[in-house]
Coordinates of C-alpha atoms in Angstrom, one line a residue:
X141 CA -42.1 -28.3 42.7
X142 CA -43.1 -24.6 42.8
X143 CA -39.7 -23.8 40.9
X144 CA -40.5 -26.3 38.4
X145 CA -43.8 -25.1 37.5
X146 CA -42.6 -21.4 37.5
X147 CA -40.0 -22.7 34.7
X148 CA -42.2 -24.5 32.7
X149 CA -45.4 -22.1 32.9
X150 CA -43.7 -18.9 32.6
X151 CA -42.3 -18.9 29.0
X152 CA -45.6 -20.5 27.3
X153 CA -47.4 -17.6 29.2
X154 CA -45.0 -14.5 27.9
X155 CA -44.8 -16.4 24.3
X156 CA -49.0 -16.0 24.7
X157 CA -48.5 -12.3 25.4
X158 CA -45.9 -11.5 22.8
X159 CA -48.3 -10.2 19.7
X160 CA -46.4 -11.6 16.7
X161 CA -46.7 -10.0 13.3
X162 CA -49.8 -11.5 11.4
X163 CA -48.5 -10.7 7.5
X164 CA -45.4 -10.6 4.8
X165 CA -46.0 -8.7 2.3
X166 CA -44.0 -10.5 -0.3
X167 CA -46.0 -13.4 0.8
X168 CA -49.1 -12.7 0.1
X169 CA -48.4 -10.6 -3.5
X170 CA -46.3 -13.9 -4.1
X171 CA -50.3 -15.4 -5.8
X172 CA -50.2 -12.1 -8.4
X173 CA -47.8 -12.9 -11.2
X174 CA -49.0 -9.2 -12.5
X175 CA -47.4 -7.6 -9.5
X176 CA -43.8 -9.5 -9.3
X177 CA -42.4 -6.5 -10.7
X178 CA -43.6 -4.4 -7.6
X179 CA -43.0 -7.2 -5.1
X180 CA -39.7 -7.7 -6.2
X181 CA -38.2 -4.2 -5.8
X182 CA -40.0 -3.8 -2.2
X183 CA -37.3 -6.7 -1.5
X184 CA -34.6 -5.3 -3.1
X185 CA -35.3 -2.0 -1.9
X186 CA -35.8 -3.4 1.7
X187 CA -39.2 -1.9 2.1
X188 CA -40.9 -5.2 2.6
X189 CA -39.0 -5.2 6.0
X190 CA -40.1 -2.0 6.9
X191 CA -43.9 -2.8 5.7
X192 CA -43.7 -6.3 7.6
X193 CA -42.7 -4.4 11.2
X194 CA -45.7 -1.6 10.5
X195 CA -49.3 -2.4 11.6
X196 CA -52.8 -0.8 10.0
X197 CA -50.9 -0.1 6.6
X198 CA -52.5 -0.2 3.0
X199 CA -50.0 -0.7 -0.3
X200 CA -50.7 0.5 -3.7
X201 CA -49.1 -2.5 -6.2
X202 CA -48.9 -1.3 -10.0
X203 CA -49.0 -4.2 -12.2
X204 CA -45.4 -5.0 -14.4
X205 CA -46.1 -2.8 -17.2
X206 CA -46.2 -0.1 -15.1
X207 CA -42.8 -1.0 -12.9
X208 CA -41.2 -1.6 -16.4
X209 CA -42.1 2.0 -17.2
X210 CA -40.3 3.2 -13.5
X211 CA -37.3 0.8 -13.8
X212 CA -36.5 1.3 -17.8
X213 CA -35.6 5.1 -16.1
X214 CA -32.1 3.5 -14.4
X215 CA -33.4 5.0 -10.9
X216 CA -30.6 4.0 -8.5
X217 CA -31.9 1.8 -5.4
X218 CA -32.5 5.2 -3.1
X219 CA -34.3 6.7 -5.5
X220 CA -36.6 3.3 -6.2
X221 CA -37.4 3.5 -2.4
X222 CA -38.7 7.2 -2.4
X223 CA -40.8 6.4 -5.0
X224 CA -42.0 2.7 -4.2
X225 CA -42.4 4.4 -0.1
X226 CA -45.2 6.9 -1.7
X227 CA -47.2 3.8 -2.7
X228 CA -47.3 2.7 0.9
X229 CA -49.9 4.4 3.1
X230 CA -49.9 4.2 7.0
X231 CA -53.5 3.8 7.4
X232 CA -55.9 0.7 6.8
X233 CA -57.5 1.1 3.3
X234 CA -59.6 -1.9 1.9
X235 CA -62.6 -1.6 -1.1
X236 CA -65.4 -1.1 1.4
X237 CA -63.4 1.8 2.9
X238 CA -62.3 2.9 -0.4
X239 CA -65.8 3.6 -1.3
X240 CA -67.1 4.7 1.8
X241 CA -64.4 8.0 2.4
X242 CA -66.3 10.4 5.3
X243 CA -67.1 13.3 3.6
X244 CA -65.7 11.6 0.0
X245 CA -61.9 11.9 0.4
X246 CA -59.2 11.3 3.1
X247 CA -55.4 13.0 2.8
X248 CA -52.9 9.9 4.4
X249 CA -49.6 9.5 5.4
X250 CA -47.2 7.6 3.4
X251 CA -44.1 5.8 4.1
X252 CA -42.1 8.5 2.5
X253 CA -43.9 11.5 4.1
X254 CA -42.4 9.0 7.4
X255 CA -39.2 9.0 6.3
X256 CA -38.2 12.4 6.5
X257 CA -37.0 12.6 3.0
X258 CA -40.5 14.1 2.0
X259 CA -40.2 18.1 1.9
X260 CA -42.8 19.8 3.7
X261 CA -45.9 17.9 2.7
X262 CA -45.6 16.4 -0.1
X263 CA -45.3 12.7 1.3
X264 CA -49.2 12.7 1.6
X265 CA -51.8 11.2 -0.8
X266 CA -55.4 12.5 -1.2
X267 CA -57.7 9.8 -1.6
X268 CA -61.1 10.5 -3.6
X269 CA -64.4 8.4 -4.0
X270 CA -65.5 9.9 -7.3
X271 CA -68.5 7.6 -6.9
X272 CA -70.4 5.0 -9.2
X273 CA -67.4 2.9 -7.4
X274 CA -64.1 5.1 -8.8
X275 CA -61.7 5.9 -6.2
X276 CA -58.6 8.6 -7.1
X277 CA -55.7 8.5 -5.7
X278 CA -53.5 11.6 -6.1
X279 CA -50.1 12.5 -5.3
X280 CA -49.0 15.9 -6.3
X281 CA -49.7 16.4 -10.1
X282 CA -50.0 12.6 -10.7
X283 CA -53.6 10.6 -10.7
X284 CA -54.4 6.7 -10.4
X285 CA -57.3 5.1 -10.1
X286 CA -58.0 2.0 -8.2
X287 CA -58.4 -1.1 -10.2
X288 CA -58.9 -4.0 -7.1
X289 CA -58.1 -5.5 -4.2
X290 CA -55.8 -8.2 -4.1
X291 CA -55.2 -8.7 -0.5
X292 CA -56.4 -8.2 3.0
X293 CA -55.8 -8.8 6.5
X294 CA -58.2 -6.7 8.3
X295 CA -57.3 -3.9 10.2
X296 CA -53.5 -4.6 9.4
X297 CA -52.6 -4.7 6.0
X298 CA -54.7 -4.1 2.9
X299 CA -53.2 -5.0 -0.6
X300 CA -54.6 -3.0 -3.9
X301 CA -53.7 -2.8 -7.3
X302 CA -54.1 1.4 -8.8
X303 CA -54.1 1.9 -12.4
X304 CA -50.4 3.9 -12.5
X305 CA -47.3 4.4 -10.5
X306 CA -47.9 7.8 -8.0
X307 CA -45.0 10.0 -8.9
X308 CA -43.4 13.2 -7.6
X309 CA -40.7 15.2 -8.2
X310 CA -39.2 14.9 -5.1
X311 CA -39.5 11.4 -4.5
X312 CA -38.2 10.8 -8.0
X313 CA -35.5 13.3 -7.9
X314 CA -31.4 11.4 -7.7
X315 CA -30.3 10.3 -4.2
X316 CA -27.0 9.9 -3.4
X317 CA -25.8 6.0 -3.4
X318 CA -24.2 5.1 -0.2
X319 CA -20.9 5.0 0.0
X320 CA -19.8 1.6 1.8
X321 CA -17.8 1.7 4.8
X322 CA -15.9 -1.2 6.7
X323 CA -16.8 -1.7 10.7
X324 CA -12.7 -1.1 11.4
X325 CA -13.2 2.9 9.6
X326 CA -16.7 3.8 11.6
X327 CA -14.8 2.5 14.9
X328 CA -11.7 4.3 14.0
X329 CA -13.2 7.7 13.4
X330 CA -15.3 7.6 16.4
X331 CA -12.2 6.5 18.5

């Protein structure tokens, strides 16, 4: 009987202690026409992965002009990544937040700071309540603005739209395309 009960009441109590993800990204921009641009190249750029494993993360959408304007460039995948990981900050950052900065601006990690592929600093944003409800968001030379927020979970994932894509040099700069390579090579060369 013992055994039984151990069988049964075991599983249902690790399934209760197993913390499960509570968002997907693409789900929840899915509602925003305006933003299928941007949620469709965090798919194909398999950022939405990465953003859907991450907890207390904030993204920056820009609406589709502003992805026509980055995609009419003929960025290869890589390079869509650097640019799209700059818009994803690893800190919680909803409206009430936004406007209530400690001492009026925060400098945050992004994704691409995380990466590695960021030289020196330059992966980080510096976030600015301007005040009269204007919040800047600046990455290097480049300035947005935020316009609204379009989604939140609290305390995991916050979704805003800002005015214009953050850009820098580095993130935008050619990465190399990987080459593909079949299982049978990678074994072989490593005996």
């Amino acid at each position: 009987m013992r055994q039984v009960i151990t069988s049964y009441i075991l599983p249902i109590l690790l399934l209760l202690a197993v913390q499960t993800h509570s968002h997907n990204v693409t789900l929840l921009l899915a509602n925003h026409p305006s933003l299928s641009s941007f949620n469709h190249f965090l798919t194909q750029t398999h950022l939405a992965e990465e953003i859907n494993r991450r907890n207390t993360i904030t993204v920056c959408a820009v609406d589709n002009g502003a992805m026509y304007d980055l995609t009419s460039k003929s960025y290869t995948i890589s390079t869509l990544k650097n640019i799209l990981s700059l818009h994803v900050l690893l800190d919680y950052f909803d409206a009430q937040k936004l406007h209530k900065l400690p001492d009026g601006s925060a400098l945050t990690t992004t994704l691409f700071q995380a990466t590695g592929a960021a030289p020196e600093n330059t992966g980080f944003v510096k976030i600015t309540n301007m005040r009269g409800g204007n919040v800047r968001f600046d990455s290097g030379d480049i300035s947005s603005s935020y316009v609204k927020s379009i989604e939140a979970v609290p305390y995991d994932i916050s979704i805003i739209q800002i005015s214009s894509l953050l850009l820098l040099d580095t993130a935008s700069a050619p990465t190399p395309v990987p080459t593909e390579k079949s299982f049978t090579e990678i074994m072989s060369a490593h005996g």
